[in-house]
mmCIF file of C-alpha atoms in Angstrom:
data_model
loop_
_atom_site.group_PDB
_atom_site.id
_atom_site.type_symbol
_atom_site.label_atom_id
_atom_site.label_comp_id
_atom_site.label_asym_id
_atom_site.label_seq_id
_atom_site.Cartn_x
_atom_site.Cartn_y
_atom_site.Cartn_z
ATOM 1 C CA GLU A 28 57.223 -107.931 -106.881
ATOM 2 C CA ALA A 29 60.752 -108.009 -108.295
ATOM 3 C CA GLN A 30 63.135 -106.582 -105.773
ATOM 4 C CA VAL A 31 66.574 -106.462 -104.245
ATOM 5 C CA THR A 32 66.453 -106.403 -100.443
ATOM 6 C CA GLN A 33 69.269 -105.213 -98.205
ATOM 7 C CA ASN A 34 69.582 -105.413 -94.435
ATOM 8 C CA PRO A 35 70.225 -103.583 -92.262
ATOM 9 C CA ARG A 36 69.209 -100.277 -93.799
ATOM 10 C CA TYR A 37 71.050 -98.309 -91.127
ATOM 11 C CA LEU A 38 73.883 -99.405 -88.874
ATOM 12 C CA ILE A 39 76.242 -97.686 -86.470
ATOM 13 C CA THR A 40 79.159 -99.781 -85.286
ATOM 14 C CA VAL A 41 82.643 -99.400 -83.815
ATOM 15 C CA THR A 42 86.035 -99.998 -85.325
ATOM 16 C CA GLY A 43 86.964 -103.652 -85.520
ATOM 17 C CA LYS A 44 83.550 -105.166 -84.843
ATOM 18 C CA LYS A 45 82.758 -107.597 -87.648
ATOM 19 C CA LEU A 46 79.527 -107.013 -89.499
ATOM 20 C CA THR A 47 77.596 -108.433 -92.424
ATOM 21 C CA VAL A 48 75.222 -106.627 -94.748
ATOM 22 C CA THR A 49 72.832 -109.033 -96.415
ATOM 23 C CA CYS A 50 71.487 -108.777 -99.945
ATOM 24 C CA SER A 51 68.783 -110.926 -101.470
ATOM 25 C CA GLN A 52 67.077 -110.816 -104.868
ATOM 26 C CA ASN A 53 63.955 -112.637 -106.020
ATOM 27 C CA MET A 54 64.481 -112.385 -109.789
ATOM 28 C CA ASN A 55 66.710 -115.451 -110.218
ATOM 29 C CA HIS A 56 69.494 -113.151 -111.445
ATOM 30 C CA GLU A 57 72.946 -114.562 -112.044
ATOM 31 C CA TYR A 58 74.863 -111.306 -111.640
ATOM 32 C CA MET A 59 75.045 -109.470 -108.319
ATOM 33 C CA SER A 60 77.258 -106.614 -107.234
ATOM 34 C CA TRP A 61 78.072 -104.339 -104.315
ATOM 35 C CA TYR A 62 78.736 -100.605 -104.620
ATOM 36 C CA ARG A 63 79.580 -97.868 -102.197
ATOM 37 C CA GLN A 64 78.544 -94.282 -102.703
ATOM 38 C CA ASP A 65 80.501 -91.400 -101.234
ATOM 39 C CA PRO A 66 80.103 -87.638 -101.747
ATOM 40 C CA GLY A 67 82.286 -86.416 -104.585
ATOM 41 C CA LEU A 68 83.365 -89.951 -105.523
ATOM 42 C CA GLY A 69 80.107 -91.297 -106.900
ATOM 43 C CA LEU A 70 79.330 -94.993 -107.061
ATOM 44 C CA ARG A 71 82.265 -97.376 -106.919
ATOM 45 C CA GLN A 72 82.096 -101.139 -107.322
ATOM 46 C CA ILE A 73 83.386 -103.248 -104.423
ATOM 47 C CA TYR A 74 82.818 -106.847 -105.519
ATOM 48 C CA TYR A 75 80.669 -108.656 -108.026
ATOM 49 C CA SER A 76 79.520 -112.190 -108.715
ATOM 50 C CA MET A 77 78.663 -113.727 -112.070
ATOM 51 C CA ASN A 78 76.995 -116.751 -110.483
ATOM 52 C CA VAL A 79 77.066 -119.121 -107.495
ATOM 53 C CA GLU A 80 80.593 -119.600 -106.134
ATOM 54 C CA VAL A 81 81.987 -117.082 -108.686
ATOM 55 C CA THR A 82 83.083 -113.759 -107.215
ATOM 56 C CA ASP A 83 85.619 -111.139 -108.244
ATOM 57 C CA LYS A 84 87.015 -107.814 -107.102
ATOM 58 C CA GLY A 85 85.691 -104.517 -108.289
ATOM 59 C CA ASP A 86 87.449 -101.175 -108.050
ATOM 60 C CA VAL A 87 87.603 -100.827 -104.247
ATOM 61 C CA PRO A 88 87.671 -104.328 -102.665
ATOM 62 C CA GLU A 89 90.109 -103.639 -99.800
ATOM 63 C CA GLY A 90 88.595 -104.345 -96.380
ATOM 64 C CA TYR A 91 85.621 -106.283 -97.729
ATOM 65 C CA LYS A 92 84.717 -109.910 -98.353
ATOM 66 C CA VAL A 93 81.781 -111.485 -100.131
ATOM 67 C CA SER A 94 80.348 -114.941 -100.663
ATOM 68 C CA ARG A 95 77.849 -116.411 -103.100
ATOM 69 C CA LYS A 96 76.683 -119.769 -101.793
ATOM 70 C CA GLU A 97 73.158 -119.369 -103.129
ATOM 71 C CA LYS A 98 71.967 -117.653 -106.249
ATOM 72 C CA ARG A 99 69.613 -115.283 -104.453
ATOM 73 C CA ASN A 100 72.001 -114.083 -101.709
ATOM 74 C CA PHE A 101 75.195 -112.034 -101.853
ATOM 75 C CA PRO A 102 76.294 -110.837 -98.390
ATOM 76 C CA LEU A 103 78.958 -108.176 -97.894
ATOM 77 C CA ILE A 104 81.272 -108.842 -94.955
ATOM 78 C CA LEU A 105 83.412 -106.280 -93.154
ATOM 79 C CA GLU A 106 85.785 -108.346 -91.025
ATOM 80 C CA SER A 107 87.305 -105.384 -89.175
ATOM 81 C CA PRO A 108 85.463 -102.184 -90.075
ATOM 82 C CA SER A 109 87.319 -98.879 -90.050
ATOM 83 C CA PRO A 110 85.977 -95.301 -90.146
ATOM 84 C CA ASN A 111 86.898 -94.935 -93.833
ATOM 85 C CA GLN A 112 84.268 -97.570 -94.568
ATOM 86 C CA THR A 113 81.539 -95.224 -93.401
ATOM 87 C CA SER A 114 79.424 -94.971 -96.525
ATOM 88 C CA LEU A 115 76.152 -95.736 -98.271
ATOM 89 C CA TYR A 116 76.208 -99.256 -99.686
ATOM 90 C CA PHE A 117 74.119 -100.611 -102.535
ATOM 91 C CA CYS A 118 73.539 -104.124 -103.773
ATOM 92 C CA ALA A 119 72.472 -104.645 -107.382
ATOM 93 C CA SER A 120 71.533 -107.538 -109.639
ATOM 94 C CA LEU A 121 70.740 -108.361 -113.222
ATOM 95 C CA GLY A 122 69.868 -111.456 -115.219
ATOM 96 C CA LEU A 123 72.474 -112.696 -117.701
ATOM 97 C CA THR A 124 70.154 -115.075 -119.540
ATOM 98 C CA GLY A 125 68.428 -113.202 -122.369
ATOM 99 C CA PHE A 126 69.466 -110.082 -120.564
ATOM 100 C CA THR A 127 68.944 -106.486 -121.556
ATOM 101 C CA GLY A 128 71.647 -105.221 -119.252
ATOM 102 C CA GLU A 129 69.222 -103.479 -116.915
ATOM 103 C CA LEU A 130 70.580 -103.285 -113.394
ATOM 104 C CA PHE A 131 68.257 -103.388 -110.356
ATOM 105 C CA PHE A 132 69.332 -101.780 -107.082
ATOM 106 C CA GLY A 133 68.436 -102.303 -103.463
ATOM 107 C CA GLU A 134 67.374 -99.436 -101.177
ATOM 108 C CA GLY A 135 70.812 -98.988 -99.712
ATOM 109 C CA SER A 136 72.453 -99.561 -96.337
ATOM 110 C CA ARG A 137 73.925 -96.574 -94.520
ATOM 111 C CA LEU A 138 76.879 -97.658 -92.417
ATOM 112 C CA THR A 139 78.668 -95.513 -89.855
ATOM 113 C CA VAL A 140 81.878 -96.803 -88.282
ATOM 114 C CA LEU A 141 82.974 -94.917 -85.150
ATOM 115 C CA LYS B 28 89.241 -96.168 -119.407
ATOM 116 C CA GLN B 29 85.641 -95.049 -119.720
ATOM 117 C CA GLU B 30 84.798 -91.704 -118.118
ATOM 118 C CA VAL B 31 81.262 -90.449 -117.687
ATOM 119 C CA THR B 32 80.456 -86.793 -117.084
ATOM 120 C CA GLN B 33 77.113 -85.267 -116.241
ATOM 121 C CA ILE B 34 76.315 -81.624 -116.794
ATOM 122 C CA PRO B 35 75.024 -79.641 -115.019
ATOM 123 C CA ALA B 36 75.937 -80.850 -111.533
ATOM 124 C CA ALA B 37 72.831 -79.150 -110.160
ATOM 125 C CA LEU B 38 69.742 -77.608 -111.694
ATOM 126 C CA SER B 39 66.899 -75.638 -110.144
ATOM 127 C CA VAL B 40 63.782 -74.895 -112.195
ATOM 128 C CA PRO B 41 60.199 -73.747 -111.633
ATOM 129 C CA GLU B 42 57.430 -76.267 -111.976
ATOM 130 C CA GLY B 43 56.177 -76.817 -115.514
ATOM 131 C CA GLU B 44 59.468 -76.264 -117.311
ATOM 132 C CA ASN B 45 60.833 -78.711 -119.844
ATOM 133 C CA LEU B 46 64.438 -79.563 -119.068
ATOM 134 C CA VAL B 47 67.418 -81.490 -120.383
ATOM 135 C CA LEU B 48 70.073 -83.356 -118.451
ATOM 136 C CA ASN B 49 73.300 -84.243 -120.204
ATOM 137 C CA CYS B 50 75.576 -87.261 -119.980
ATOM 138 C CA SER B 51 78.781 -87.637 -121.970
ATOM 139 C CA PHE B 52 81.182 -90.582 -122.180
ATOM 140 C CA THR B 53 84.671 -90.936 -123.600
ATOM 141 C CA ASP B 54 84.577 -94.453 -125.083
ATOM 142 C CA SER B 55 81.862 -94.904 -127.702
ATOM 143 C CA ALA B 56 82.155 -98.718 -127.720
ATOM 144 C CA ILE B 57 79.272 -99.210 -125.325
ATOM 145 C CA TYR B 58 76.709 -101.960 -124.820
ATOM 146 C CA ASN B 59 74.058 -99.703 -123.366
ATOM 147 C CA LEU B 60 73.361 -96.627 -121.266
ATOM 148 C CA GLN B 61 70.999 -96.516 -118.308
ATOM 149 C CA TRP B 62 69.428 -93.511 -116.577
ATOM 150 C CA PHE B 63 68.612 -93.770 -112.879
ATOM 151 C CA ARG B 64 66.820 -91.631 -110.358
ATOM 152 C CA GLN B 65 67.973 -91.468 -106.738
ATOM 153 C CA ASP B 66 65.961 -89.851 -103.955
ATOM 154 C CA PRO B 67 67.917 -88.650 -100.887
ATOM 155 C CA GLY B 68 69.150 -91.595 -98.834
ATOM 156 C CA LYS B 69 67.392 -94.051 -101.108
ATOM 157 C CA GLY B 70 68.349 -96.583 -103.734
ATOM 158 C CA LEU B 71 68.618 -96.122 -107.477
ATOM 159 C CA THR B 72 65.488 -96.565 -109.545
ATOM 160 C CA SER B 73 65.959 -97.411 -113.206
ATOM 161 C CA LEU B 74 64.247 -94.906 -115.501
ATOM 162 C CA LEU B 75 65.314 -95.809 -119.008
ATOM 163 C CA LEU B 76 67.735 -98.218 -120.637
ATOM 164 C CA ILE B 77 69.000 -97.534 -124.158
ATOM 165 C CA GLN B 78 70.811 -100.280 -126.046
ATOM 166 C CA SER B 79 73.740 -99.279 -128.247
ATOM 167 C CA SER B 80 71.659 -99.952 -131.368
ATOM 168 C CA GLN B 81 68.877 -97.607 -130.257
ATOM 169 C CA ARG B 82 68.604 -93.837 -130.642
ATOM 170 C CA GLU B 83 66.031 -93.115 -127.963
ATOM 171 C CA GLN B 84 63.669 -94.502 -125.353
ATOM 172 C CA THR B 85 60.530 -92.957 -123.895
ATOM 173 C CA SER B 86 58.618 -93.502 -120.684
ATOM 174 C CA GLY B 87 55.817 -91.107 -119.822
ATOM 175 C CA ARG B 88 57.255 -87.592 -119.525
ATOM 176 C CA LEU B 89 60.804 -88.883 -119.908
ATOM 177 C CA ASN B 90 62.716 -89.255 -123.134
ATOM 178 C CA ALA B 91 66.324 -90.377 -123.355
ATOM 179 C CA SER B 92 68.394 -90.121 -126.499
ATOM 180 C CA LEU B 93 71.719 -91.678 -127.369
ATOM 181 C CA ASP B 94 74.333 -90.514 -129.862
ATOM 182 C CA LYS B 95 77.082 -93.086 -129.625
ATOM 183 C CA SER B 96 79.371 -91.502 -132.183
ATOM 184 C CA SER B 97 79.565 -88.255 -130.251
ATOM 185 C CA GLY B 98 79.523 -89.965 -126.838
ATOM 186 C CA ARG B 99 76.422 -88.218 -125.592
ATOM 187 C CA SER B 100 73.049 -88.950 -124.076
ATOM 188 C CA THR B 101 70.343 -86.560 -122.977
ATOM 189 C CA LEU B 102 67.436 -87.085 -120.605
ATOM 190 C CA TYR B 103 64.505 -84.848 -121.453
ATOM 191 C CA ILE B 104 61.873 -84.259 -118.768
ATOM 192 C CA ALA B 105 58.674 -82.641 -119.972
ATOM 193 C CA ALA B 106 56.453 -80.464 -117.804
ATOM 194 C CA SER B 107 58.577 -80.895 -114.676
ATOM 195 C CA GLN B 108 56.889 -81.394 -111.283
ATOM 196 C CA PRO B 109 58.152 -80.987 -107.708
ATOM 197 C CA GLY B 110 58.027 -84.783 -107.419
ATOM 198 C CA ASP B 111 60.748 -84.964 -110.081
ATOM 199 C CA SER B 112 63.229 -83.467 -107.595
ATOM 200 C CA ALA B 113 65.993 -86.037 -107.154
ATOM 201 C CA THR B 114 69.493 -86.896 -108.303
ATOM 202 C CA TYR B 115 69.672 -88.298 -111.824
ATOM 203 C CA LEU B 116 72.540 -90.623 -112.687
ATOM 204 C CA CYS B 117 73.608 -92.076 -115.986
ATOM 205 C CA ALA B 118 75.631 -95.261 -116.254
ATOM 206 C CA VAL B 119 77.395 -96.644 -119.295
ATOM 207 C CA ARG B 120 78.214 -100.302 -119.818
ATOM 208 C CA THR B 121 81.296 -101.045 -121.880
ATOM 209 C CA PRO B 122 83.180 -104.229 -122.816
ATOM 210 C CA GLY B 123 85.853 -105.462 -120.470
ATOM 211 C CA GLY B 124 86.443 -107.420 -117.309
ATOM 212 C CA THR B 125 83.687 -109.977 -117.666
ATOM 213 C CA SER B 126 81.117 -111.149 -120.203
ATOM 214 C CA TYR B 127 78.813 -108.622 -118.600
ATOM 215 C CA GLY B 128 81.289 -105.826 -119.176
ATOM 216 C CA LYS B 129 81.915 -102.908 -116.880
ATOM 217 C CA LEU B 130 79.492 -100.267 -115.647
ATOM 218 C CA THR B 131 80.707 -96.701 -115.156
ATOM 219 C CA PHE B 132 78.556 -94.110 -113.407
ATOM 220 C CA GLY B 133 78.464 -90.369 -113.793
ATOM 221 C CA GLN B 134 78.497 -88.121 -110.731
ATOM 222 C CA GLY B 135 74.838 -87.213 -111.191
ATOM 223 C CA THR B 136 72.741 -84.096 -111.644
ATOM 224 C CA ILE B 137 70.820 -82.828 -108.614
ATOM 225 C CA LEU B 138 67.454 -81.563 -109.840
ATOM 226 C CA THR B 139 65.190 -79.317 -107.782
ATOM 227 C CA VAL B 140 61.776 -78.369 -109.135
ATOM 228 C CA HIS B 141 60.108 -75.481 -107.270
ATOM 229 C CA PRO B 142 56.320 -75.284 -106.926
#
């Protein structure tokens, strides 16, 4: 089954404690992206990657890092989380080869920073 | 800068009604438009994808239309059911940034269908 898998789905942490949210897709997609969703602000793009070792900033990259060492994985790293990073995070992917432009999303990871 | 607006913000209807959700965008130079469904606390599920060269797409009880020149798309849901209750988001992909372009989301319409 084609899917985008995120872990953890729920996480409560404290300010300053580094954490990583993993994202993996099994569709051999080149493009992967991270979004955060906040009430009243909608979905905003954090970082994206066009392929292995190619990453770039989205609209709200401050406080986040990403890496793309393998095609299937695109982890989101919060080096020093702060309460304003409490949010619902989504990973998404799509194939660029012969692509239709259809984006596939993971189930989401709800992060609370105390 | 592309802006996407969804109207209404919330909609409550009795079961069985046919309904229309609206999505408007400011820049008509789009690649495609995608409708998603989001259940509370869950991820986004793709419903329909309309390419810029298409006028409509259908899947079961769902029909999405696209009028690029006027910057509008509608999602028509026939014979609504309580299981259709969710937030519906539209997203527009426009040129810019990368070869993939840029995706801009609307704020969504919260749909509640009463039994």
